[in-house]
Short mmCIF file of C-alpha atoms and ligand atoms in Angstrom, two decimals:
data_model
loop_
_atom_site.label_atom_id
_atom_site.label_comp_id
_atom_site.label_asym_id
_atom_site.label_seq_id
_atom_site.Cartn_x
_atom_site.Cartn_y
_atom_site.Cartn_z
CA MET A 406 13.46 160.64 193.67
CA ILE A 407 14.86 161.64 190.32
CA HIS A 408 13.81 165.25 190.01
CA GLU A 409 15.11 166.86 193.17
CA ASN A 410 17.80 168.84 191.37
CA PHE A 411 15.14 170.78 189.54
CA PHE A 412 14.12 172.31 192.82
CA ILE A 413 17.61 173.01 194.11
CA PHE A 414 19.18 174.41 190.96
CA PRO A 415 16.57 176.29 188.98
CA HIS A 416 19.25 178.15 186.98
CA LEU A 417 20.33 174.98 185.19
CA ALA A 418 17.74 175.18 182.47
CA ALA A 419 18.69 175.69 178.88
CA THR A 420 17.61 173.72 175.88
CA GLN A 421 20.36 173.18 173.40
CA ASN A 422 20.00 171.15 170.27
CA ALA A 423 22.08 170.34 167.28
CA CYS A 424 19.54 170.97 164.53
CA GLU A 425 19.74 173.28 161.57
CA PRO A 426 16.85 175.80 161.51
CA HIS A 427 15.29 174.12 158.47
CA GLU A 428 15.08 170.69 160.10
CA PRO A 429 11.53 169.53 160.83
CA GLN A 430 9.73 169.94 164.13
CA PHE A 431 9.17 166.80 166.20
CA LEU A 432 5.61 166.21 164.93
CA GLN A 433 6.73 166.57 161.31
CA SER A 434 9.54 164.09 161.98
CA VAL A 435 7.16 161.47 163.40
CA GLU A 436 4.80 162.02 160.46
CA SER A 437 7.61 161.67 157.96
CA TYR A 438 8.74 158.37 159.52
CA PHE A 439 5.11 157.21 159.39
CA ASP A 440 4.77 158.22 155.73
CA ARG A 441 7.94 156.42 154.71
CA ALA A 442 6.80 153.21 156.43
CA ALA A 443 3.20 153.58 155.19
CA LYS A 444 4.39 153.43 151.57
CA LEU A 445 6.02 150.07 152.30
CA SER A 446 2.99 148.60 154.07
CA ASP A 447 0.09 146.97 152.27
CA ILE A 448 -2.55 149.08 154.02
CA ALA A 449 -5.07 151.14 152.03
CA GLY A 450 -4.69 154.92 151.84
CA GLY A 451 -7.93 155.73 153.70
CA THR A 452 -6.96 153.58 156.65
CA LEU A 453 -3.48 155.13 156.70
CA SER A 454 -4.80 158.72 156.83
CA HIS A 455 -7.03 157.74 159.71
CA LEU A 456 -4.16 156.06 161.55
CA ARG A 457 -1.86 159.04 161.12
CA ALA A 458 -4.27 161.70 162.44
CA VAL A 459 -4.44 162.73 166.08
CA ASP A 460 -7.88 161.79 167.39
CA SER A 461 -8.58 164.45 170.08
CA THR A 462 -6.69 167.11 171.94
CA ILE A 463 -7.54 169.45 174.76
CA ARG A 464 -5.80 172.64 175.75
CA VAL A 465 -6.58 173.88 179.22
CA THR A 466 -5.68 177.04 181.05
CA PHE A 467 -6.22 177.63 184.72
CA PRO A 468 -5.06 180.16 187.29
CA ILE A 469 -2.95 179.34 190.32
CA GLU A 470 -2.01 181.64 193.14
CA THR A 471 1.75 182.12 193.29
CA GLY A 472 1.77 183.92 196.65
CA ASP A 473 1.90 187.63 197.49
CA GLY A 474 -1.61 187.94 196.06
CA LYS A 475 -0.54 187.22 192.48
CA THR A 476 -2.03 184.66 190.14
CA GLU A 477 -0.51 183.01 187.12
CA VAL A 478 -2.29 181.36 184.22
CA ILE A 479 -0.95 177.88 183.53
CA GLU A 480 -1.29 176.17 180.17
CA GLY A 481 -1.63 172.39 179.73
CA TYR A 482 -2.44 169.88 177.01
CA ARG A 483 -3.53 166.30 176.56
CA ALA A 484 -3.61 164.61 173.16
CA GLN A 485 -5.16 161.24 172.40
CA HIS A 486 -3.74 160.01 169.14
CA SER A 487 -5.51 156.72 168.55
CA ARG A 488 -8.28 154.96 170.40
CA HIS A 489 -8.19 151.70 168.44
CA ARG A 490 -7.38 150.17 171.83
CA LEU A 491 -8.53 151.52 175.17
CA PRO A 492 -7.35 152.95 177.41
CA VAL A 493 -4.99 155.32 175.66
CA LYS A 494 -1.69 155.67 177.44
CA GLY A 495 1.14 158.18 177.65
CA GLY A 496 3.18 160.30 180.02
CA ILE A 497 2.74 163.81 181.32
CA ARG A 498 5.63 166.19 180.84
CA TYR A 499 6.43 169.40 182.73
CA SER A 500 8.64 171.58 180.60
CA GLU A 501 8.74 175.10 179.21
CA GLU A 502 9.07 173.61 175.73
CA VAL A 503 5.64 171.91 175.89
CA ASP A 504 3.35 172.91 173.04
CA LEU A 505 0.61 171.34 170.97
CA GLN A 506 2.86 169.91 168.24
CA GLU A 507 5.17 168.33 170.84
CA VAL A 508 2.30 166.70 172.72
CA GLU A 509 0.73 165.47 169.47
CA ALA A 510 4.07 164.07 168.29
CA LEU A 511 4.58 162.25 171.57
CA ALA A 512 0.99 160.93 171.55
CA SER A 513 1.44 159.58 168.00
CA LEU A 514 4.69 157.95 168.97
CA MET A 515 2.96 156.30 171.94
CA THR A 516 0.40 154.66 169.64
CA TYR A 517 3.14 153.19 167.45
CA LYS A 518 5.26 152.24 170.46
CA CYS A 519 2.45 150.30 172.13
CA ALA A 520 1.82 148.42 168.88
CA VAL A 521 5.52 147.62 168.40
CA VAL A 522 5.74 145.96 171.83
CA ASN A 523 2.23 144.45 171.72
CA VAL A 524 0.83 146.48 174.60
CA PRO A 525 -2.95 146.76 174.07
CA PHE A 526 -3.26 150.54 174.46
CA GLY A 527 -3.80 153.50 172.17
CA GLY A 528 -1.41 156.44 172.39
CA ALA A 529 -1.71 159.70 174.32
CA LYS A 530 0.49 162.35 175.89
CA GLY A 531 0.06 165.34 178.14
CA GLY A 532 2.11 168.30 179.14
CA ILE A 533 2.11 171.40 181.28
CA LYS A 534 4.09 174.35 180.01
CA ILE A 535 6.11 175.12 183.11
CA ASP A 536 9.69 174.87 184.27
CA PRO A 537 9.15 172.83 187.44
CA ALA A 538 12.33 174.27 188.92
CA GLN A 539 10.55 177.61 189.27
CA TYR A 540 7.85 176.28 191.60
CA THR A 541 7.74 174.98 195.15
CA ALA A 542 6.50 171.45 195.82
CA GLU A 543 3.29 172.92 197.20
CA GLN A 544 2.70 174.95 194.01
CA LEU A 545 3.48 171.92 191.85
CA GLU A 546 0.93 169.92 193.79
CA ARG A 547 -1.71 172.56 193.17
CA ILE A 548 -0.83 172.73 189.45
CA THR A 549 -0.94 168.93 189.14
CA ARG A 550 -4.26 168.61 190.97
CA ARG A 551 -5.84 171.42 189.00
CA TYR A 552 -4.68 169.96 185.69
CA THR A 553 -6.07 166.56 186.75
CA MET A 554 -9.41 168.22 187.61
CA GLU A 555 -9.54 169.51 184.05
CA LEU A 556 -8.79 166.02 182.74
CA CYS A 557 -11.53 164.56 184.94
CA GLN A 558 -14.11 167.10 183.85
CA LYS A 559 -13.32 166.51 180.20
CA LYS A 560 -13.17 162.71 180.58
CA PHE A 561 -9.52 162.64 179.55
CA ILE A 562 -8.49 160.38 182.40
CA GLY A 563 -9.74 157.07 183.81
CA PRO A 564 -8.59 153.44 184.04
CA GLY A 565 -10.67 152.51 180.98
CA THR A 566 -10.19 155.68 178.96
CA ASP A 567 -6.85 157.46 179.37
CA VAL A 568 -4.02 156.52 181.74
CA PRO A 569 -1.10 158.97 182.17
CA ALA A 570 2.40 158.11 183.44
CA PRO A 571 5.60 160.02 184.26
CA ASP A 572 7.72 161.75 181.65
CA VAL A 573 10.24 164.59 181.70
CA GLY A 574 9.89 166.65 184.87
CA THR A 575 7.37 164.34 186.57
CA GLY A 576 7.74 161.22 188.69
CA PRO A 577 5.97 159.02 191.27
CA ARG A 578 5.07 162.02 193.43
CA GLU A 579 3.09 163.72 190.66
CA MET A 580 1.41 160.40 189.77
CA SER A 581 0.25 160.09 193.39
CA TRP A 582 -1.33 163.53 193.28
CA ILE A 583 -3.04 162.64 190.00
CA MET A 584 -4.49 159.44 191.42
CA ASP A 585 -5.68 161.11 194.58
CA THR A 586 -7.42 163.88 192.62
CA TYR A 587 -9.05 161.36 190.27
CA ARG A 588 -10.31 159.43 193.33
CA GLN A 589 -11.94 162.52 194.76
CA PHE A 590 -13.88 162.98 191.52
CA ASN A 591 -14.70 159.26 191.24
CA PRO A 592 -15.10 157.98 194.80
CA ASP A 593 -16.95 154.84 193.73
CA ASP A 594 -14.50 153.73 191.04
CA VAL A 595 -13.09 150.50 192.43
CA ASN A 596 -10.37 150.57 189.75
CA ALA A 597 -9.32 154.16 190.47
CA ALA A 598 -5.68 153.13 191.11
CA GLY A 599 -5.47 152.16 187.43
CA CYS A 600 -6.10 155.76 186.29
CA VAL A 601 -2.36 156.48 186.25
CA THR A 602 0.86 154.44 186.31
CA GLY A 603 4.34 155.11 187.66
CA LYS A 604 2.87 155.53 191.15
CA PRO A 605 4.86 154.90 194.32
CA LEU A 606 4.57 151.33 195.59
CA SER A 607 2.48 152.42 198.56
CA GLN A 608 -0.08 153.88 196.14
CA GLY A 609 -0.49 150.81 193.94
CA GLY A 610 2.70 151.08 191.90
CA VAL A 611 4.51 148.01 190.64
CA ARG A 612 8.04 146.99 191.57
CA GLY A 613 10.42 147.70 188.69
CA ARG A 614 8.51 150.57 187.01
CA THR A 615 11.11 153.17 187.96
CA GLU A 616 13.93 151.16 186.37
CA ALA A 617 11.84 149.89 183.45
CA THR A 618 12.64 152.34 180.64
CA GLY A 619 16.40 152.31 181.30
CA LEU A 620 16.40 148.53 181.61
CA GLY A 621 14.42 148.22 178.38
CA VAL A 622 16.98 150.42 176.61
CA TYR A 623 19.70 148.07 177.85
CA PHE A 624 17.79 144.95 176.69
CA GLY A 625 17.12 146.54 173.28
CA VAL A 626 20.75 147.44 172.59
CA ARG A 627 21.92 144.06 173.93
CA GLU A 628 19.55 142.25 171.54
CA PHE A 629 20.59 144.18 168.43
CA LEU A 630 24.26 143.73 169.30
CA SER A 631 23.70 139.98 169.40
CA TYR A 632 22.61 139.90 165.73
CA PRO A 633 25.44 138.90 163.37
CA GLU A 634 24.35 141.46 160.76
CA VAL A 635 24.67 144.26 163.36
CA GLN A 636 28.10 142.98 164.43
CA LYS A 637 29.14 143.03 160.78
CA ILE A 638 28.00 146.63 160.18
CA THR A 639 29.33 148.00 163.48
CA GLY A 640 32.47 145.91 163.81
CA LEU A 641 31.52 145.29 167.45
CA SER A 642 31.93 141.90 169.11
CA GLY A 643 28.30 141.68 170.17
CA LYS A 644 29.17 141.60 173.85
CA ILE A 645 28.08 144.29 176.28
CA ALA A 646 30.97 143.48 178.62
CA GLY A 647 33.97 145.57 177.68
CA SER A 648 32.06 147.98 175.43
CA THR A 649 32.08 151.73 176.04
CA VAL A 650 28.91 153.75 176.55
CA ILE A 651 27.97 157.44 176.56
CA VAL A 652 24.63 158.55 177.97
CA GLN A 653 23.02 161.96 177.51
CA GLY A 654 20.57 162.90 180.30
CA PHE A 655 21.05 161.58 183.83
CA GLY A 656 17.39 161.47 184.78
CA ASN A 657 15.13 158.45 185.11
CA VAL A 658 15.90 156.86 181.74
CA GLY A 659 19.57 157.86 181.48
CA TYR A 660 20.54 156.94 185.02
CA TYR A 661 19.02 153.46 184.90
CA ALA A 662 20.30 152.78 181.39
CA ALA A 663 23.82 153.72 182.54
CA LYS A 664 23.45 151.59 185.66
CA PHE A 665 22.34 148.46 183.75
CA PHE A 666 25.12 148.81 181.16
CA GLU A 667 27.65 149.17 183.98
CA GLU A 668 26.21 146.20 185.92
CA ASN A 669 26.61 144.07 182.80
CA GLY A 670 30.27 144.88 182.35
CA ALA A 671 30.21 147.92 180.04
CA LYS A 672 32.32 150.99 180.75
CA VAL A 673 30.24 154.17 181.00
CA VAL A 674 32.77 156.72 179.75
CA GLY A 675 30.62 159.82 179.38
CA ILE A 676 27.42 161.37 180.71
CA GLY A 677 25.86 164.63 179.56
CA GLU A 678 23.58 166.85 181.61
CA ARG A 679 22.10 170.32 181.14
CA ASP A 680 25.01 172.44 182.32
CA CYS A 681 27.99 170.26 181.41
CA ALA A 682 29.12 166.73 180.63
CA ILE A 683 31.67 164.43 182.20
CA TYR A 684 34.04 162.14 180.32
CA ASP A 685 36.58 159.56 181.44
CA PRO A 686 37.89 156.93 178.99
CA HIS A 687 38.69 154.67 181.96
CA GLY A 688 35.04 154.53 182.99
CA LEU A 689 32.90 156.43 185.49
CA LYS A 690 31.28 155.03 188.62
CA VAL A 691 27.61 155.52 187.85
CA ASP A 692 26.12 155.42 191.36
CA GLU A 693 28.85 157.55 192.91
CA LEU A 694 28.43 160.11 190.17
CA TYR A 695 24.65 160.04 190.46
CA GLN A 696 24.90 160.73 194.18
CA HIS A 697 27.28 163.64 193.54
CA HIS A 698 24.99 165.06 190.87
CA ARG A 699 21.98 164.69 193.14
CA ASP A 700 23.72 166.42 196.04
CA THR A 701 25.35 169.28 194.12
CA GLY A 702 23.25 169.58 190.94
CA SER A 703 26.31 169.24 188.69
CA PHE A 704 29.17 166.96 187.68
CA ARG A 705 31.59 169.75 188.57
CA GLY A 706 33.70 169.05 191.64
CA TYR A 707 33.29 165.27 191.32
CA SER A 708 36.96 164.50 190.68
CA ASP A 709 40.12 166.18 189.37
CA THR A 710 41.02 163.24 187.18
CA VAL A 711 37.99 163.33 184.88
CA GLU A 712 37.27 165.77 182.08
CA ILE A 713 34.39 168.23 182.33
CA ILE A 714 32.97 169.29 178.97
CA ASN A 715 31.38 172.72 179.29
CA ASP A 716 29.41 172.53 176.07
CA SER A 717 27.42 169.50 177.17
CA VAL A 718 26.04 168.47 173.78
CA GLN A 719 29.60 167.75 172.59
CA VAL A 720 29.74 164.61 174.71
CA LEU A 721 27.63 162.99 171.98
CA GLU A 722 30.61 163.30 169.64
CA ARG A 723 33.12 161.55 171.89
CA GLU A 724 34.66 158.12 171.28
CA CYS A 725 32.39 155.23 172.35
CA ASP A 726 30.74 152.08 171.06
CA ILE A 727 27.21 152.70 172.31
CA LEU A 728 25.43 156.05 172.54
CA ILE A 729 22.24 156.51 174.56
CA PRO A 730 20.57 159.90 174.08
CA ALA A 731 18.14 159.96 177.02
CA ALA A 732 17.38 163.64 177.56
CA LEU A 733 15.24 165.44 175.02
CA GLU A 734 14.24 165.46 171.38
CA ARG A 735 16.36 166.87 168.53
CA GLN A 736 19.77 166.42 170.15
CA ILE A 737 21.31 164.84 167.07
CA GLY A 738 20.73 166.89 163.96
CA LEU A 739 22.48 167.80 160.75
CA ARG A 740 25.01 169.85 162.73
CA ASN A 741 26.49 166.91 164.56
CA ALA A 742 25.33 163.67 162.87
CA ASP A 743 28.56 163.27 160.91
CA LYS A 744 30.65 163.77 164.06
CA ILE A 745 29.07 160.96 166.07
CA LYS A 746 31.63 158.20 166.72
CA ALA A 747 29.34 155.61 168.31
CA LYS A 748 28.65 152.44 166.32
CA ILE A 749 25.15 151.86 167.72
CA ILE A 750 22.64 154.33 169.14
CA GLY A 751 19.81 153.29 171.48
CA GLU A 752 17.22 156.07 171.59
CA GLY A 753 16.32 156.37 175.28
CA ALA A 754 14.63 159.72 174.66
CA ASN A 755 11.71 160.23 172.33
CA GLY A 756 12.75 161.81 169.04
CA PRO A 757 16.39 162.51 169.97
CA MET A 758 17.43 162.72 166.32
CA THR A 759 15.98 164.38 163.24
CA PRO A 760 15.16 162.42 160.07
CA GLY A 761 18.09 164.11 158.32
CA ALA A 762 20.50 163.01 161.04
CA HIS A 763 19.07 159.50 160.95
CA GLU A 764 19.77 159.31 157.23
CA VAL A 765 23.36 160.54 157.68
CA LEU A 766 23.98 157.98 160.44
CA GLU A 767 22.45 155.10 158.50
CA LYS A 768 24.64 155.95 155.48
CA ARG A 769 27.68 155.92 157.76
CA GLY A 770 26.77 152.43 159.03
CA VAL A 771 25.70 153.52 162.50
CA VAL A 772 22.92 151.24 163.74
CA VAL A 773 19.96 153.07 165.30
CA VAL A 774 17.65 151.25 167.71
CA PRO A 775 14.64 153.58 167.38
CA ASP A 776 12.77 155.26 170.23
CA LEU A 777 9.47 153.48 169.62
CA LEU A 778 11.25 150.22 170.39
CA ALA A 779 14.26 151.15 172.52
CA ASN A 780 12.42 153.14 175.18
CA ALA A 781 9.20 151.09 175.21
CA GLY A 782 10.17 149.41 178.51
CA GLY A 783 8.34 152.14 180.43
CA VAL A 784 4.99 151.50 178.80
CA VAL A 785 5.46 147.74 178.99
CA VAL A 786 5.84 147.89 182.75
CA SER A 787 3.12 150.53 183.02
CA TYR A 788 0.89 147.93 181.37
CA PHE A 789 1.89 145.46 184.12
CA GLU A 790 1.11 148.08 186.77
CA TRP A 791 -2.31 148.73 185.23
CA LEU A 792 -3.01 144.99 185.17
CA LYS A 793 -2.01 144.79 188.84
CA ASN A 794 -4.35 147.67 189.67
CA LEU A 795 -7.29 146.11 187.85
CA SER A 796 -6.69 142.67 189.36
CA HIS A 797 -6.12 144.15 192.85
CA VAL A 798 -3.41 141.61 193.56
CA ARG A 799 0.37 141.74 193.65
CA PHE A 800 2.13 139.65 190.99
CA GLY A 801 3.38 136.40 192.50
CA ARG A 802 1.02 136.46 195.47
CA MET A 803 -1.00 133.46 194.33
CA ASP A 804 1.73 131.20 193.00
CA LYS A 805 5.03 131.93 194.75
CA LYS A 806 4.60 129.44 197.60
CA TRP A 807 3.01 126.84 195.32
CA ASP A 808 5.99 127.01 192.94
CA GLU A 809 8.38 126.67 195.87
CA SER A 810 6.59 123.60 197.23
CA VAL A 811 6.58 121.88 193.80
CA ARG A 812 10.31 122.53 193.43
CA THR A 813 10.99 121.29 196.97
CA ARG A 814 9.25 118.01 196.21
CA LEU A 815 11.11 117.67 192.93
CA LEU A 816 14.45 118.31 194.61
CA ARG A 817 13.70 115.67 197.24
CA VAL A 818 13.23 113.05 194.50
CA ILE A 819 16.44 114.16 192.76
CA GLU A 820 18.39 114.06 196.04
CA GLU A 821 17.13 110.58 196.83
CA ASN A 822 18.18 109.30 193.42
CA ALA A 823 21.45 111.20 193.18
CA GLY A 824 22.49 110.26 196.70
CA ARG A 825 23.56 113.81 197.52
CA VAL A 826 21.83 116.20 199.86
CA LEU A 827 21.98 119.87 198.84
CA THR A 828 23.25 122.52 201.22
CA GLU A 829 20.68 124.97 202.57
CA ALA A 830 22.07 127.73 200.33
CA GLU A 831 21.87 125.53 197.22
CA ARG A 832 18.35 124.48 198.09
CA LYS A 833 17.23 128.06 198.66
CA ALA A 834 18.65 129.23 195.33
CA LEU A 835 16.87 126.43 193.47
CA ILE A 836 13.45 126.56 195.05
CA GLN A 837 12.95 130.30 195.49
CA GLY A 838 9.69 131.43 193.85
CA ALA A 839 9.48 134.63 191.84
CA GLU A 840 8.89 137.98 193.56
CA GLU A 841 6.92 140.72 191.84
CA GLN A 842 10.06 142.44 190.52
CA ASP A 843 11.42 139.17 189.09
CA LEU A 844 8.19 138.68 187.16
CA VAL A 845 8.10 142.27 185.95
CA PHE A 846 11.71 142.19 184.72
CA SER A 847 11.19 138.81 183.11
CA GLY A 848 8.04 140.04 181.31
CA LEU A 849 9.94 143.12 180.17
CA GLU A 850 12.93 141.13 178.91
CA ASP A 851 10.73 138.70 177.03
CA THR A 852 8.77 141.56 175.42
CA MET A 853 11.94 143.37 174.36
CA ILE A 854 13.52 140.21 172.92
CA SER A 855 10.47 139.34 170.82
CA SER A 856 9.82 142.93 169.70
CA CYS A 857 13.44 143.41 168.64
CA GLU A 858 13.28 140.15 166.69
CA GLU A 859 10.00 141.16 164.99
CA THR A 860 11.59 144.48 163.99
CA ARG A 861 14.71 142.71 162.74
CA GLN A 862 12.66 140.32 160.59
CA THR A 863 10.70 143.15 158.95
CA ALA A 864 13.92 145.08 158.34
CA LYS A 865 15.34 142.04 156.54
CA LEU A 866 12.17 141.34 154.60
CA LYS A 867 11.68 144.91 153.39
CA ASN A 868 15.37 145.79 153.26
CA VAL A 869 14.90 148.87 155.44
CA ASP A 870 16.42 150.38 158.58
CA TYR A 871 15.11 149.39 162.01
CA ARG A 872 13.09 152.57 162.52
CA THR A 873 11.18 152.11 159.29
CA ALA A 874 10.71 148.41 160.14
CA ALA A 875 9.26 149.24 163.57
CA TYR A 876 6.85 151.76 162.01
CA ILE A 877 5.79 149.22 159.37
CA ASN A 878 5.04 146.64 162.09
CA ALA A 879 3.09 149.21 164.11
CA ILE A 880 1.04 150.32 161.11
CA GLN A 881 0.20 146.74 160.14
CA LYS A 882 -0.91 145.83 163.67
CA ILE A 883 -3.03 148.95 164.23
CA ALA A 884 -4.65 148.66 160.80
CA THR A 885 -5.52 145.03 161.47
CA SER A 886 -7.09 146.01 164.76
CA TYR A 887 -9.11 148.83 163.16
CA GLU A 888 -10.25 146.78 160.22
CA GLY A 889 -11.19 143.83 162.41
CA SER A 890 -13.32 146.06 164.65
CA GLY A 891 -15.27 147.66 161.82
CA MET A 892 -14.61 151.07 163.43
CA LEU A 893 -13.38 152.56 160.17
CA PHE A 894 -16.64 151.98 158.41
CA MET A 895 -19.02 153.47 160.95
CA THR A 896 -21.06 156.36 159.62
P1 NAD B 24 13.87 163.12 183.46
O1 NAD B 24 13.28 164.45 183.65
O2 NAD B 24 13.89 162.14 184.57
O3 NAD B 24 15.38 163.22 182.94
C1 NAD B 24 15.81 164.02 181.89
C2 NAD B 24 17.24 164.43 182.22
O4 NAD B 24 17.80 165.09 181.09
C3 NAD B 24 17.30 165.40 183.40
O5 NAD B 24 18.27 164.96 184.32
C4 NAD B 24 17.70 166.72 182.74
O6 NAD B 24 18.46 167.54 183.59
C5 NAD B 24 18.49 166.23 181.55
N1 NAD B 24 18.57 167.21 180.47
C6 NAD B 24 17.66 168.14 180.12
N2 NAD B 24 18.12 168.86 179.08
C7 NAD B 24 19.34 168.36 178.78
C8 NAD B 24 20.31 168.67 177.80
N3 NAD B 24 20.11 169.67 176.93
N4 NAD B 24 21.45 167.94 177.78
C9 NAD B 24 21.66 166.93 178.66
N5 NAD B 24 20.76 166.60 179.61
C10 NAD B 24 19.64 167.30 179.66
O7 NAD B 24 13.13 162.53 182.18
P2 NAD B 24 13.06 161.02 181.74
O8 NAD B 24 11.80 160.45 182.24
O9 NAD B 24 14.36 160.37 182.00
O10 NAD B 24 12.87 161.21 180.17
C11 NAD B 24 13.97 161.42 179.28
C12 NAD B 24 13.52 161.10 177.87
O11 NAD B 24 13.06 159.75 177.82
C13 NAD B 24 12.36 161.95 177.34
O12 NAD B 24 12.52 162.09 175.94
C14 NAD B 24 11.14 161.07 177.61
O13 NAD B 24 10.04 161.38 176.78
C15 NAD B 24 11.73 159.71 177.31
N6 NAD B 24 11.01 158.59 177.90
C16 NAD B 24 10.80 158.51 179.24
C17 NAD B 24 10.14 157.41 179.77
C18 NAD B 24 9.93 157.22 181.26
O14 NAD B 24 9.45 156.15 181.65
N7 NAD B 24 10.30 158.16 182.10
C19 NAD B 24 9.65 156.42 178.92
C20 NAD B 24 9.90 156.52 177.55
C21 NAD B 24 10.58 157.62 177.06
#
């Protein structure tokens, strides 16, 4: 479970960022990216204003007992940005920084993200303004259930309306509580498991969801590095093996991204966390370090031969080929954009850089794989989980054995004609049918490859950066869906 350190080390909570005070808030940043892309699309102004606006938001407050007879009022939000496709989809975040503009920004980004990777959902996001480290598991359960009750009462949750997922500070445990609470309010909903994704396997989750966002980040960066034009700008060989990587944030997204880069031959040389960062030009051992961080809550004490950087955000400025910000928004701003040494940045986090920083980096020839594409792996696999929940059957259950028997028969014919009998190990490797996780990862890889290519083509056609290209594609697809449905013209 990713979030245990929150409960052990509550003092490790400080939000640093590298933005100048005049740099825009997250929502303004998303809107400015939208506006830039909108001008380059061929969509009419009225449709664009409708697309840009957040459809509905709720703000809820509710009391919880904190013990010794005291009560505390908790504040939560849910924003639904666009309902051109239903259900709307987006994570729930537990963080002290949660506010309306943040939730609206994240909900808007979800709409565009789903369109970029052709996931048929609208965008939403929720948040509770708490530092989860300050609460016991029992209190967090009560907060989660109470928030879900509010969502149920206001019809802001349901497999056909609005489907949350994990985000910062939440994970499979919270998703379980959400599903259970929804069930109690909707005992006859046969599709209740589809009211939330990112659930544990035992509760209807899908194999591969936990790894999905980090794996998608890996696929995204791998794809862009394989394009000759990216190799030309960055001077990189295009191969993951042998490249150096720095990751900021060692949570769900950061840990799995680091792990997949390492598994594919890259050297993870730096990792940043809240209290400090760790750097070793010879390469870190991701799993060993993760275990140490999980057990102690810090990178400190891991080894005498690696460097600890006390001002964590500075790890972003260290020497590397690939940089993966996977912690929070606004980590790369005008204060540090010109100091970044990476040649390509894969945005694991949502909104990790400001528009000003993006412009500086683009001018310097740093390739940015934007959040709405790079970290879309989570929602892609959430879509698979939702499909599994609605179909009530595990992926592969119907066809695995059939595929194996067809391949066995085919092999027999080949063996007879080739005059060679395969060993048992060879036979097993060739006939083995796909398990659920194989199918999920293959669906994710295919989606990332085609979405990266679509973004690349638009970037070439319009002569724009990849972020603008991804927004243009999203805007075109959503507008087509709206216009086709006639929803815009209802009075
Ligand atoms: P998480 O809570 O699992 O991990 C975040 C990690 O960042 C934690 O380990 C935390 O300690 C660390 N962190 C916090 N502040 C930091 C700082 N100032 N410097 C360095 N590290 C810091 O959250 P997550 O699910 O991994 O999400 C990370 C980012 O990825 C968020 O922007 C989120 O919106 C985005 N994202 C997540 C998913 C998903 O499936 N979980 C999908 C898409 C996008």
